[in-house]
Amino acid sequence: MTRFVLSLCLLSSYVSFSQQAIIALEAKDHSLTERYQLMKSNSQTFQDYKVIKEFVLDGVWKIAMDSLNKQKLLLKHSLENVSRLEAGLKSIEFTLRKEHESTAQIKFESTHISLLGIDFSKSTFLALVSFVFAGSVILTSLAIGRMKVMRIRMKEKILMADLINNEYEEFKRKTLEKQTKLSRELQTERNKIEELMRA
């Protein structure tokens, strides 16, 4: 009966500890690094090693995958923005080309241009068109510059996602190696205990 009560106490403390670890890991306001630290601090220690429950490790993997999927979604939105900017740039280039053709045609056809019933000299009209053209070129330059910045940010996000994935794979590999080593050491200790009990 005493063993049953002791086993029941150990089981309830284990379930309580497991639930606390899951709740702490699933909290939405933690970063990936904080979640890793929580997993590490809530895991059991055996000598110099950390023993991490498989379901906790699966939870951290799910959180890491969610973070990667979020980054991929952000990347997708950035690519869509770049596509929209490229379409706008083509429209602006088309407008600039049409304005240039119109200005060249007007230049050859007459020396004076009537605008809203007022006659302008050729040089005054050209100055006005040049001002509009310069504004369009500046806007085009700004759009191109913004596209370059967005491409750089997109590359940084891709590199960051790759870095996170590589770090996680390295962590997973090391964790599996530690788990295997701990299992071997535990089996060795069990064998020693069995030999002592036989003797």
Coordinates of C-alpha atoms in Angstrom, one line a residue, residues 7-123:
S7 CA 4.0 5.8 -6.9
L8 CA 0.8 7.9 -7.0
C9 CA 2.7 10.9 -5.5
L10 CA 5.5 10.5 -8.0
L11 CA 3.1 10.3 -10.9
S12 CA 1.2 13.4 -9.8
S13 CA 4.4 15.4 -9.4
Y14 CA 5.5 14.2 -12.9
V15 CA 2.2 15.2 -14.5
S16 CA 2.3 18.6 -12.7
F17 CA 5.9 19.2 -13.9
S18 CA 5.0 18.2 -17.4
Q19 CA 2.0 20.5 -17.5
Q20 CA 4.0 23.4 -16.2
A21 CA 6.7 22.8 -18.9
I22 CA 4.0 22.6 -21.7
I23 CA 2.3 25.8 -20.4
A24 CA 5.6 27.7 -20.2
L25 CA 6.7 26.6 -23.6
E26 CA 3.4 27.4 -25.3
A27 CA 3.1 30.9 -23.9
K28 CA 2.7 33.3 -26.9
D29 CA 4.9 36.1 -25.5
H30 CA 8.2 34.3 -25.5
S31 CA 10.8 34.5 -28.3
L32 CA 12.3 31.3 -29.7
T33 CA 15.4 31.8 -27.6
E34 CA 13.4 32.3 -24.5
R35 CA 11.4 29.1 -25.2
Y36 CA 14.6 27.2 -25.6
Q37 CA 15.9 28.5 -22.3
L38 CA 12.5 27.6 -20.7
M39 CA 12.8 24.1 -22.1
K40 CA 16.3 23.8 -20.8
S41 CA 15.6 25.1 -17.4
N42 CA 12.4 23.0 -17.0
S43 CA 14.2 19.8 -18.0
Q44 CA 15.6 17.4 -15.5
T45 CA 19.4 17.2 -14.9
F46 CA 21.4 14.0 -14.8
Q47 CA 25.0 14.7 -14.0
D48 CA 26.2 17.2 -16.6
Y49 CA 23.3 16.4 -19.0
K50 CA 19.8 17.7 -19.5
V51 CA 17.0 15.1 -20.0
I52 CA 14.3 16.6 -22.1
K53 CA 11.0 14.9 -22.5
E54 CA 10.1 14.0 -26.1
F55 CA 6.8 15.8 -26.1
V56 CA 8.5 19.0 -24.8
L57 CA 11.1 18.6 -27.6
D58 CA 8.3 18.1 -30.1
G59 CA 6.6 21.3 -28.8
V60 CA 9.8 23.3 -29.3
W61 CA 10.0 21.9 -32.8
K62 CA 6.4 22.9 -33.6
I63 CA 7.1 26.4 -32.3
A64 CA 10.3 26.7 -34.4
M65 CA 8.3 25.5 -37.5
D66 CA 5.6 28.1 -36.7
S67 CA 8.3 30.8 -36.6
L68 CA 9.7 29.6 -39.9
N69 CA 6.3 29.5 -41.5
K70 CA 5.7 33.1 -40.2
Q71 CA 9.0 34.2 -41.8
K72 CA 8.0 32.5 -45.0
L73 CA 4.7 34.3 -45.0
L74 CA 6.4 37.6 -44.4
L75 CA 8.8 36.8 -47.3
K76 CA 5.8 36.0 -49.5
H77 CA 4.2 39.4 -48.7
S78 CA 7.5 41.2 -49.4
L79 CA 7.7 39.4 -52.8
E80 CA 4.2 40.5 -53.6
N81 CA 5.1 44.1 -52.7
V82 CA 8.1 43.9 -54.9
S83 CA 5.9 42.7 -57.8
R84 CA 3.5 45.6 -57.3
L85 CA 6.4 48.1 -57.2
E86 CA 7.8 46.6 -60.4
A87 CA 4.4 46.9 -62.1
G88 CA 4.2 50.6 -60.9
L89 CA 7.7 51.2 -62.3
K90 CA 6.7 49.8 -65.7
S91 CA 3.7 52.1 -65.7
I92 CA 5.8 55.1 -64.8
E93 CA 8.4 54.2 -67.5
F94 CA 5.5 53.9 -70.0
T95 CA 4.2 57.3 -68.9
L96 CA 7.6 58.9 -69.2
R97 CA 8.1 57.4 -72.7
K98 CA 4.7 58.8 -73.8
E99 CA 5.5 62.2 -72.3
H100 CA 8.8 62.3 -74.1
E101 CA 7.2 61.4 -77.4
S102 CA 4.5 64.0 -76.9
T103 CA 7.1 66.6 -76.1
A104 CA 9.2 65.8 -79.2
Q105 CA 6.2 65.9 -81.4
I106 CA 5.1 69.3 -80.1
K107 CA 8.6 70.6 -80.4
F108 CA 8.8 69.8 -84.1
E109 CA 5.2 71.0 -85.0
S110 CA 5.3 74.5 -83.7
T111 CA 7.3 77.2 -82.0
H112 CA 4.5 78.3 -79.7
I113 CA 2.2 76.2 -77.7
S114 CA -1.3 77.2 -76.4
L115 CA -2.2 75.8 -73.0
L116 CA -5.6 76.7 -71.6
G117 CA -5.9 79.5 -74.1
I118 CA -2.6 81.1 -73.2
D119 CA 0.4 81.1 -75.6
F120 CA 3.7 80.0 -74.2
S121 CA 7.1 80.3 -75.8
K122 CA 8.9 77.1 -76.7
S123 CA 11.6 77.6 -74.0

